[in-house]
Amino acid sequence: MDTTFGVALLDLDRFKEVNDTLGHYVGDELLREAGRRLKETVRAVDTVARLGGDEYVLLIHDMNPENIPVIAKKILACLDKPFHWQNQSIDISASLGVSLYPAQCSDASGLLRCADIAMYIAKRSGKSYALYTPELDRTNCNDLSLKSELREAIQSDQLSLDYQPQIEHRSKCVVGLEALVRWNHPQRGFLKPDQFIPLAEDSGLIGPLTLWVLKTALNQMLILQQQGYDLTMAVNLSARDLQDTALPGSIQALLAESGVAPQRLILEITESAVMTNTSDALAILTELDRMGVMIAIDDFGTGYSSLAYLKRLPVDKLKIDKSFVMDMENNDNDAVIVRSTIDLAHNLGLKVIAEGVETHAAWDTLTILGCDSSQGYLMSKPIPADKLETWLRKSAWSSASTTALYTS
Ligand code: C2E
Ligand code: MG
Ligand code: MG
């Protein structure tokens, strides 16, 4: 057979957001309209099909590799024009991955797999399209093998938590800890959360990972309480966790099992996690609030919180993103953002914590501005569990270090 053709896999970028905010009816209409536009864009000999969800596959006959940029741009351009729904105009974009028959693969599932890998890479690199190459496969294999190893890592004991102290400005004393997950990979060494949390989110493993973190952090709390420390524990939730309506129940069970008071647990969620998934997130947060758990907005200032919406959320604390805090001394805009966030939090009756405090100057400025507490390398880097007790006993930021003088 001397036919050649290209398989183009297309995925709408923010479709879930449209579905969640405007409803499934609008989502369905948008899918229909996207299908119509795609059909109008390709030639009659080509095929457009919807694979499911917000994914379409296009079969482009006689596709010459040199023409790929032109064809890809043309396909993507047809989605550029906003979609209209009643009086709203909805902007949407897409990512495209292309594979070639027979040059790259000769069977249908192989071609789709290659196009899928190319699309994944296009999305991740922020480009709108990519052509499959064997190198892409290697990057993807890397991620894929990490994904399957992560499942294993959660079950065996390859994950661990470091704890970063949170210091109150008024007393200059540690009042809480933030649990930060690490993966001690048998071959690759210690991996940072940024290297595997996105994979966990992609592959449905974030639920078990979050529960592992919560359970481990609560156990640590129990040990500290037995040693006489009265601290809070902050745990990070991912955006995906706020779609899991079973989460409050699981947290309730873990709290009951550990005997830690709900008020001692602070759940940190990012601004964008709440804003993109409003209905589920609101229900879950309301339930957690009802249970007495504290809620903090992490990385505050980097997202696009609507203040009106923020006011409706059961939030207890804002956490100013470290990018503003670290640049505050040199950049007037950042200083203004830090100052206004502190005032905003207090005006809304919320507590405020700063992260990324690396210098005495930053600590002093935050004290003057009335910030309630801070965490950062100045006071301590995140501490592995087995070193935590020593830090709490010896650090100048710990009341234990002064009490120890009296008791010994
Ligand atoms: P985050 O929650 O904003 O955590 C603060 C990050 O800033 C931590 O990085 C911490 O080590 C770092 N940091 C703290 N103080 C300073 C400082 O003074 N200077 C600088 N340059 N950095 C500082 P880490 O541990 O790499 O965590 C990165 C992100 O990964 C976290 O950001 C959080 O969003 C996420 N993460 C960590 N643990 C978990 C987890 O258990 N579950 C989920 N879903 N996400 C997690
Ligand atoms: Mg955090
Ligand atoms: Mg943060």
Short mmCIF file of C-alpha atoms and ligand atoms in Angstrom, two decimals:
data_model
loop_
_atom_site.label_atom_id
_atom_site.label_comp_id
_atom_site.label_asym_id
_atom_site.label_seq_id
_atom_site.Cartn_x
_atom_site.Cartn_y
_atom_site.Cartn_z
CA MET A 1 0.00 0.00 0.00
CA ASP A 2 1.48 3.36 -0.91
CA THR A 3 -0.95 5.51 1.07
CA THR A 4 0.53 7.86 3.60
CA PHE A 5 -1.46 9.74 6.16
CA GLY A 6 -1.15 11.61 9.41
CA VAL A 7 -3.04 10.99 12.61
CA ALA A 8 -3.68 14.18 14.56
CA LEU A 9 -4.96 13.91 18.09
CA LEU A 10 -6.55 17.06 19.41
CA ASP A 11 -7.47 17.85 22.99
CA LEU A 12 -9.30 20.98 24.14
CA ASP A 13 -7.29 22.74 26.83
CA ARG A 14 -9.74 24.18 29.31
CA PHE A 15 -12.80 22.14 28.56
CA LYS A 16 -13.28 20.85 32.09
CA GLU A 17 -13.38 24.40 33.37
CA VAL A 18 -16.19 25.25 30.92
CA ASN A 19 -18.10 22.14 31.93
CA ASP A 20 -17.69 22.87 35.63
CA THR A 21 -18.52 26.54 35.53
CA LEU A 22 -21.13 26.76 32.76
CA GLY A 23 -22.66 23.29 32.99
CA HIS A 24 -22.70 20.12 30.87
CA TYR A 25 -25.25 21.46 28.41
CA VAL A 26 -22.92 24.29 27.38
CA GLY A 27 -20.04 21.78 27.36
CA ASP A 28 -21.93 19.51 24.94
CA GLU A 29 -22.78 22.42 22.64
CA LEU A 30 -19.17 23.49 22.61
CA LEU A 31 -18.05 19.97 21.64
CA ARG A 32 -20.55 19.93 18.77
CA GLU A 33 -19.42 23.32 17.53
CA ALA A 34 -15.74 22.30 17.76
CA GLY A 35 -16.53 19.15 15.73
CA ARG A 36 -18.31 21.24 13.07
CA ARG A 37 -15.42 23.67 12.76
CA LEU A 38 -12.86 20.88 12.49
CA LYS A 39 -14.86 19.20 9.72
CA GLU A 40 -15.09 22.47 7.81
CA THR A 41 -11.33 22.98 8.11
CA VAL A 42 -10.10 19.67 6.72
CA ARG A 43 -10.74 18.37 3.20
CA ALA A 44 -13.63 16.09 2.33
CA VAL A 45 -11.27 13.09 2.02
CA ASP A 46 -10.04 13.54 5.57
CA THR A 47 -11.84 12.19 8.61
CA VAL A 48 -12.77 13.90 11.89
CA ALA A 49 -13.95 11.77 14.79
CA ARG A 50 -14.50 12.37 18.46
CA LEU A 51 -12.60 9.88 20.58
CA GLY A 52 -14.43 10.69 23.77
CA GLY A 53 -14.33 13.45 26.38
CA ASP A 54 -12.76 16.50 24.79
CA GLU A 55 -10.52 14.53 22.42
CA TYR A 56 -10.82 14.43 18.65
CA VAL A 57 -8.82 12.44 16.14
CA LEU A 58 -8.22 13.63 12.57
CA LEU A 59 -7.02 11.44 9.73
CA ILE A 60 -5.20 13.59 7.18
CA HIS A 61 -4.50 11.92 3.84
CA ASP A 62 -1.20 12.31 1.97
CA MET A 63 0.34 14.17 4.83
CA ASN A 64 3.81 15.34 3.97
CA PRO A 65 5.98 15.97 7.10
CA GLU A 66 7.02 19.36 5.71
CA ASN A 67 3.43 20.53 5.68
CA ILE A 68 2.75 19.62 9.28
CA PRO A 69 3.31 23.12 10.74
CA VAL A 70 0.92 24.68 8.22
CA ILE A 71 -1.75 22.03 8.67
CA ALA A 72 -1.46 22.00 12.47
CA LYS A 73 -1.76 25.79 12.62
CA LYS A 74 -4.75 25.75 10.32
CA ILE A 75 -6.53 23.14 12.45
CA LEU A 76 -5.79 25.01 15.67
CA ALA A 77 -6.78 28.37 14.15
CA CYS A 78 -10.34 27.17 13.53
CA LEU A 79 -10.80 26.99 17.31
CA ASP A 80 -9.33 30.44 17.92
CA LYS A 81 -12.55 32.32 17.30
CA PRO A 82 -14.48 32.49 20.61
CA PHE A 83 -17.53 30.31 21.07
CA HIS A 84 -20.72 32.10 21.92
CA TRP A 85 -23.24 30.97 24.44
CA GLN A 86 -26.11 33.34 25.12
CA ASN A 87 -24.29 36.58 25.96
CA GLN A 88 -21.04 34.91 26.95
CA SER A 89 -18.03 34.50 24.79
CA ILE A 90 -15.91 31.47 25.64
CA ASP A 91 -12.25 31.33 24.64
CA ILE A 92 -10.84 27.91 24.14
CA SER A 93 -7.56 26.54 22.88
CA ALA A 94 -6.34 23.08 21.99
CA SER A 95 -3.22 20.96 21.79
CA LEU A 96 -2.37 18.74 18.88
CA GLY A 97 -0.12 15.70 18.58
CA VAL A 98 0.71 14.19 15.19
CA SER A 99 2.00 10.78 14.12
CA LEU A 100 2.67 9.52 10.59
CA TYR A 101 1.67 6.34 8.76
CA PRO A 102 3.63 4.32 7.77
CA ALA A 103 6.86 6.14 8.69
CA GLN A 104 6.34 5.97 12.42
CA CYS A 105 3.93 3.17 12.99
CA SER A 106 1.83 0.82 10.92
CA ASP A 107 -1.06 -0.11 13.16
CA ALA A 108 -3.95 1.94 14.45
CA SER A 109 -3.30 1.65 18.16
CA GLY A 110 0.42 2.40 17.69
CA LEU A 111 -0.39 5.51 15.66
CA LEU A 112 -2.80 6.76 18.32
CA ARG A 113 -0.29 6.06 21.05
CA CYS A 114 2.42 8.05 19.21
CA ALA A 115 0.03 10.94 18.57
CA ASP A 116 -0.98 10.85 22.23
CA ILE A 117 2.65 11.10 23.36
CA ALA A 118 3.24 14.01 20.99
CA MET A 119 0.15 15.77 22.33
CA TYR A 120 1.21 15.22 25.93
CA ILE A 121 4.59 16.78 25.14
CA ALA A 122 2.93 19.69 23.29
CA LYS A 123 0.74 20.40 26.32
CA ARG A 124 3.56 20.10 28.79
CA SER A 125 5.94 22.34 26.89
CA GLY A 126 3.23 24.96 26.32
CA LYS A 127 3.47 24.59 22.53
CA SER A 128 0.27 24.13 20.63
CA TYR A 129 1.38 21.10 18.58
CA ALA A 130 4.14 18.51 18.28
CA LEU A 131 5.10 15.76 15.85
CA TYR A 132 5.94 12.41 17.37
CA THR A 133 9.64 11.49 17.47
CA PRO A 134 11.31 8.53 19.22
CA GLU A 135 13.03 11.00 21.61
CA LEU A 136 9.61 12.11 22.83
CA ASP A 137 8.91 8.50 23.57
CA ARG A 138 11.91 8.31 25.84
CA THR A 139 10.79 11.36 27.88
CA ASN A 140 7.36 9.88 28.11
CA CYS A 141 8.68 6.44 29.08
CA ASN A 142 10.58 8.14 31.83
CA ASP A 143 7.35 9.67 33.14
CA LEU A 144 5.43 6.46 32.58
CA SER A 145 7.90 4.35 34.48
CA LEU A 146 7.95 6.93 37.29
CA LYS A 147 4.17 6.71 37.38
CA SER A 148 4.14 2.95 37.87
CA GLU A 149 6.97 3.21 40.41
CA LEU A 150 5.04 5.84 42.34
CA ARG A 151 2.21 3.40 42.99
CA GLU A 152 4.79 1.08 44.50
CA ALA A 153 6.46 3.92 46.42
CA ILE A 154 3.24 4.85 48.21
CA GLN A 155 2.77 1.27 49.37
CA SER A 156 6.36 0.55 50.35
CA ASP A 157 8.14 3.16 52.44
CA GLN A 158 9.89 5.23 49.77
CA LEU A 159 7.96 8.39 50.60
CA SER A 160 8.86 10.50 53.58
CA LEU A 161 7.91 13.83 55.04
CA ASP A 162 10.10 16.77 55.94
CA TYR A 163 8.68 19.33 58.34
CA GLN A 164 9.27 23.05 58.04
CA PRO A 165 8.71 25.10 61.22
CA GLN A 166 6.29 28.02 61.20
CA ILE A 167 7.28 30.80 63.59
CA GLU A 168 5.00 33.33 65.25
CA HIS A 169 6.27 36.91 64.99
CA ARG A 170 4.97 38.08 68.34
CA SER A 171 6.63 35.33 70.41
CA LYS A 172 9.42 34.42 67.92
CA CYS A 173 8.50 30.85 68.71
CA VAL A 174 7.57 27.85 66.59
CA VAL A 175 3.79 27.38 66.54
CA GLY A 176 3.37 24.91 63.73
CA LEU A 177 4.94 22.70 61.07
CA GLU A 178 4.30 22.20 57.37
CA ALA A 179 4.59 18.64 56.07
CA LEU A 180 6.41 18.47 52.70
CA VAL A 181 6.56 15.18 50.86
CA ARG A 182 9.79 13.64 49.45
CA TRP A 183 10.36 10.53 47.38
CA ASN A 184 13.54 8.61 48.05
CA HIS A 185 13.68 6.82 44.71
CA PRO A 186 15.87 3.67 44.77
CA GLN A 187 17.76 4.67 41.57
CA ARG A 188 17.20 8.40 41.17
CA GLY A 189 17.71 9.54 44.76
CA PHE A 190 15.58 12.17 46.49
CA LEU A 191 12.89 13.64 44.27
CA LYS A 192 11.16 16.95 45.04
CA PRO A 193 7.37 17.14 45.03
CA ASP A 194 7.40 19.20 41.80
CA GLN A 195 8.91 16.15 40.07
CA PHE A 196 6.20 13.70 41.02
CA ILE A 197 3.04 15.46 42.29
CA PRO A 198 1.98 16.31 38.69
CA LEU A 199 2.45 12.64 37.74
CA ALA A 200 0.40 11.56 40.74
CA GLU A 201 -2.34 13.98 39.68
CA ASP A 202 -2.27 12.66 36.11
CA SER A 203 -2.49 9.01 37.03
CA GLY A 204 -5.12 8.99 39.76
CA LEU A 205 -2.53 8.40 42.47
CA ILE A 206 -2.95 11.74 44.19
CA GLY A 207 -5.78 10.44 46.40
CA PRO A 208 -3.72 7.63 47.99
CA LEU A 209 -0.67 9.95 48.18
CA THR A 210 -2.62 12.65 50.04
CA LEU A 211 -4.02 10.10 52.47
CA TRP A 212 -0.52 8.73 53.08
CA VAL A 213 0.76 12.25 53.81
CA LEU A 214 -2.16 13.02 56.15
CA LYS A 215 -1.77 9.76 58.05
CA THR A 216 1.99 10.16 58.44
CA ALA A 217 1.74 13.82 59.47
CA LEU A 218 -0.97 13.03 62.05
CA ASN A 219 1.18 10.21 63.49
CA GLN A 220 4.04 12.67 63.80
CA MET A 221 1.69 15.08 65.61
CA LEU A 222 0.81 12.38 68.08
CA ILE A 223 4.49 11.69 68.81
CA LEU A 224 5.13 15.42 69.30
CA GLN A 225 2.11 15.79 71.55
CA GLN A 226 3.39 12.93 73.69
CA GLN A 227 6.72 14.77 73.94
CA GLY A 228 4.85 17.85 75.16
CA TYR A 229 4.84 19.97 71.98
CA ASP A 230 1.68 21.88 71.22
CA LEU A 231 1.93 22.63 67.49
CA THR A 232 -0.30 22.78 64.42
CA MET A 233 0.37 20.69 61.31
CA ALA A 234 -0.14 22.03 57.78
CA VAL A 235 -0.67 19.54 54.94
CA ASN A 236 -0.85 20.47 51.24
CA LEU A 237 -3.83 19.35 49.18
CA SER A 238 -3.74 19.17 45.42
CA ALA A 239 -6.41 20.63 43.14
CA ARG A 240 -7.52 17.11 42.33
CA ASP A 241 -8.19 16.38 46.01
CA LEU A 242 -10.86 19.07 45.91
CA GLN A 243 -12.82 16.99 43.38
CA ASP A 244 -12.90 13.99 45.69
CA THR A 245 -16.10 14.21 47.67
CA ALA A 246 -14.99 11.27 49.85
CA LEU A 247 -12.04 13.31 51.18
CA PRO A 248 -13.74 14.92 54.22
CA GLY A 249 -14.93 11.49 55.41
CA SER A 250 -11.42 10.03 55.04
CA ILE A 251 -9.92 12.96 56.95
CA GLN A 252 -12.51 12.58 59.68
CA ALA A 253 -11.58 8.90 60.04
CA LEU A 254 -7.83 9.67 60.14
CA LEU A 255 -8.38 12.36 62.79
CA ALA A 256 -10.47 9.99 64.92
CA GLU A 257 -7.85 7.24 64.57
CA SER A 258 -5.00 9.53 65.61
CA GLY A 259 -6.85 11.44 68.32
CA VAL A 260 -5.45 14.76 67.02
CA ALA A 261 -7.90 17.66 67.43
CA PRO A 262 -9.21 18.91 64.06
CA GLN A 263 -8.22 22.50 64.97
CA ARG A 264 -4.56 21.40 64.96
CA LEU A 265 -4.74 20.37 61.28
CA ILE A 266 -4.37 23.06 58.60
CA LEU A 267 -5.07 22.12 55.01
CA GLU A 268 -3.22 24.26 52.46
CA ILE A 269 -4.87 24.67 49.09
CA THR A 270 -3.72 26.91 46.27
CA GLU A 271 -5.85 29.75 44.99
CA SER A 272 -6.23 28.23 41.55
CA ALA A 273 -7.35 24.88 42.99
CA VAL A 274 -10.39 26.52 44.54
CA MET A 275 -11.10 28.89 41.69
CA THR A 276 -11.13 26.35 38.84
CA ASN A 277 -13.34 23.79 40.48
CA THR A 278 -15.80 25.90 42.34
CA SER A 279 -18.84 23.75 43.08
CA ASP A 280 -17.13 20.56 44.35
CA ALA A 281 -14.38 22.52 46.06
CA LEU A 282 -16.86 24.69 47.93
CA ALA A 283 -18.85 21.66 49.16
CA ILE A 284 -15.68 19.86 50.29
CA LEU A 285 -14.24 22.92 52.04
CA THR A 286 -17.55 23.62 53.77
CA GLU A 287 -17.62 20.06 55.08
CA LEU A 288 -14.01 20.28 56.31
CA ASP A 289 -14.79 23.58 58.00
CA ARG A 290 -17.80 22.02 59.70
CA MET A 291 -15.47 19.32 61.07
CA GLY A 292 -13.32 22.06 62.63
CA VAL A 293 -10.28 21.66 60.34
CA MET A 294 -8.40 24.90 59.46
CA ILE A 295 -8.02 25.99 55.84
CA ALA A 296 -5.22 28.14 54.41
CA ILE A 297 -4.86 29.53 50.89
CA ASP A 298 -1.31 28.69 49.76
CA ASP A 299 0.77 30.71 47.26
CA PHE A 300 -1.61 33.62 47.73
CA GLY A 301 -1.13 36.36 45.14
CA THR A 302 -0.12 34.08 42.27
CA GLY A 303 -3.64 33.06 41.23
CA TYR A 304 -6.67 35.05 40.31
CA SER A 305 -8.85 34.97 43.41
CA SER A 306 -11.96 37.00 43.23
CA LEU A 307 -12.26 38.75 46.55
CA ALA A 308 -16.02 38.32 46.52
CA TYR A 309 -15.55 34.58 46.19
CA LEU A 310 -12.80 34.47 48.78
CA LYS A 311 -15.15 36.03 51.30
CA ARG A 312 -17.62 33.20 50.80
CA LEU A 313 -15.04 30.48 51.38
CA PRO A 314 -14.55 29.01 54.83
CA VAL A 315 -10.90 30.08 54.91
CA ASP A 316 -8.89 30.76 58.10
CA LYS A 317 -5.54 31.87 56.78
CA LEU A 318 -3.75 33.38 53.78
CA LYS A 319 -0.21 32.30 52.97
CA ILE A 320 1.71 34.93 51.00
CA ASP A 321 3.66 33.35 48.16
CA LYS A 322 7.42 33.23 48.60
CA SER A 323 8.10 35.03 45.31
CA PHE A 324 6.76 38.29 46.82
CA VAL A 325 8.44 37.78 50.19
CA MET A 326 11.85 36.97 48.71
CA ASP A 327 11.85 40.08 46.50
CA MET A 328 10.15 42.41 48.94
CA GLU A 329 13.35 44.21 49.95
CA ASN A 330 14.33 45.06 46.37
CA ASN A 331 11.06 45.40 44.59
CA ASP A 332 8.53 48.02 45.61
CA ASN A 333 5.65 46.26 43.88
CA ASP A 334 6.28 43.09 45.85
CA ALA A 335 6.50 45.08 49.07
CA VAL A 336 3.11 46.63 48.28
CA ILE A 337 1.60 43.20 47.58
CA VAL A 338 2.91 41.83 50.88
CA ARG A 339 1.64 44.82 52.83
CA SER A 340 -1.80 44.75 51.17
CA THR A 341 -2.18 41.00 51.63
CA ILE A 342 -1.51 41.33 55.35
CA ASP A 343 -4.07 44.14 55.62
CA LEU A 344 -6.58 42.30 53.45
CA ALA A 345 -6.30 39.14 55.56
CA HIS A 346 -6.77 41.05 58.78
CA ASN A 347 -9.70 43.04 57.40
CA LEU A 348 -11.38 39.77 56.46
CA GLY A 349 -10.69 38.41 59.95
CA LEU A 350 -8.08 35.94 58.69
CA LYS A 351 -4.61 35.05 59.92
CA VAL A 352 -1.68 35.58 57.58
CA ILE A 353 1.58 33.68 57.18
CA ALA A 354 4.54 34.49 54.92
CA GLU A 355 6.72 31.87 53.27
CA GLY A 356 10.22 32.23 51.84
CA VAL A 357 11.71 34.31 54.68
CA GLU A 358 15.43 34.08 54.02
CA THR A 359 16.83 37.21 55.69
CA HIS A 360 16.62 39.05 58.99
CA ALA A 361 15.50 42.13 57.05
CA ALA A 362 12.49 40.24 55.67
CA TRP A 363 11.63 38.89 59.13
CA ASP A 364 11.80 42.41 60.63
CA THR A 365 9.71 43.97 57.86
CA LEU A 366 7.04 41.31 58.28
CA THR A 367 7.01 41.90 62.04
CA ILE A 368 6.47 45.63 61.50
CA LEU A 369 3.71 44.97 58.94
CA GLY A 370 1.88 42.84 61.50
CA CYS A 371 2.27 39.46 59.80
CA ASP A 372 1.18 36.72 62.21
CA SER A 373 3.73 34.04 61.37
CA SER A 374 6.42 33.06 58.87
CA GLN A 375 8.39 30.16 57.56
CA GLY A 376 11.60 30.14 55.57
CA TYR A 377 15.24 29.16 55.33
CA LEU A 378 16.21 31.90 57.83
CA MET A 379 14.51 29.98 60.61
CA SER A 380 14.87 26.50 59.17
CA LYS A 381 14.83 24.47 55.97
CA PRO A 382 12.37 21.58 55.96
CA ILE A 383 13.62 19.03 58.52
CA PRO A 384 13.55 15.23 58.10
CA ALA A 385 11.40 13.45 60.71
CA ASP A 386 14.36 11.90 62.54
CA LYS A 387 15.98 15.32 63.11
CA LEU A 388 12.81 17.15 64.14
CA GLU A 389 12.93 16.48 67.86
CA THR A 390 16.53 17.73 68.10
CA TRP A 391 15.62 20.93 66.26
CA LEU A 392 12.63 21.53 68.50
CA ARG A 393 14.79 20.97 71.58
CA LYS A 394 17.72 23.11 70.49
CA SER A 395 16.65 25.84 68.13
CA ALA A 396 16.53 29.44 69.28
CA TRP A 397 13.09 29.58 67.63
CA SER A 398 11.73 26.94 69.94
CA SER A 399 10.35 27.62 73.40
CA ALA A 400 11.64 24.17 74.36
CA SER A 401 15.20 25.48 74.08
CA THR A 402 14.47 27.99 76.84
CA THR A 403 12.29 25.69 78.93
CA ALA A 404 15.08 23.14 78.72
CA LEU A 405 17.27 25.60 80.67
CA TYR A 406 14.84 25.51 83.57
CA THR A 407 14.09 21.81 83.54
CA SER A 408 17.65 20.52 83.27
P1 C2E B 1 4.49 25.03 49.12
O1 C2E B 1 3.37 24.35 49.84
O2 C2E B 1 4.31 26.46 48.78
O3 C2E B 1 5.75 24.77 50.03
C1 C2E B 1 6.79 25.65 50.21
C2 C2E B 1 7.98 25.29 49.36
O4 C2E B 1 8.92 26.34 49.50
C3 C2E B 1 8.70 24.02 49.82
O5 C2E B 1 9.28 23.42 48.67
C4 C2E B 1 9.80 24.58 50.71
O6 C2E B 1 10.91 23.74 50.83
C5 C2E B 1 10.14 25.85 49.97
N1 C2E B 1 10.70 26.87 50.87
C6 C2E B 1 10.41 27.06 52.16
N2 C2E B 1 11.10 28.10 52.67
C7 C2E B 1 11.83 28.62 51.66
C8 C2E B 1 12.74 29.72 51.57
O7 C2E B 1 13.02 30.44 52.50
N3 C2E B 1 13.29 29.95 50.35
C9 C2E B 1 13.02 29.16 49.27
N4 C2E B 1 13.61 29.43 48.13
N5 C2E B 1 12.15 28.11 49.33
C10 C2E B 1 11.57 27.84 50.51
P2 C2E B 1 9.08 21.90 48.32
O8 C2E B 1 9.20 21.06 49.56
O9 C2E B 1 9.94 21.59 47.16
O10 C2E B 1 7.57 21.82 47.88
C11 C2E B 1 7.13 22.41 46.69
C12 C2E B 1 5.64 22.35 46.55
O11 C2E B 1 5.19 21.01 46.38
C13 C2E B 1 4.89 22.85 47.78
O12 C2E B 1 4.84 24.24 47.75
C14 C2E B 1 3.54 22.19 47.60
O13 C2E B 1 2.73 22.94 46.73
C15 C2E B 1 3.91 20.89 46.93
N6 C2E B 1 3.86 19.82 47.93
C16 C2E B 1 4.76 19.50 48.90
N7 C2E B 1 4.33 18.46 49.64
C17 C2E B 1 3.10 18.12 49.13
C18 C2E B 1 2.12 17.12 49.48
O14 C2E B 1 2.27 16.34 50.42
N8 C2E B 1 0.99 17.07 48.71
C19 C2E B 1 0.78 17.96 47.67
N9 C2E B 1 -0.37 17.85 46.97
N10 C2E B 1 1.66 18.89 47.34
C20 C2E B 1 2.82 18.98 48.05
MG MG B 2 2.17 24.69 51.28
MG MG B 3 3.51 28.14 48.92
#
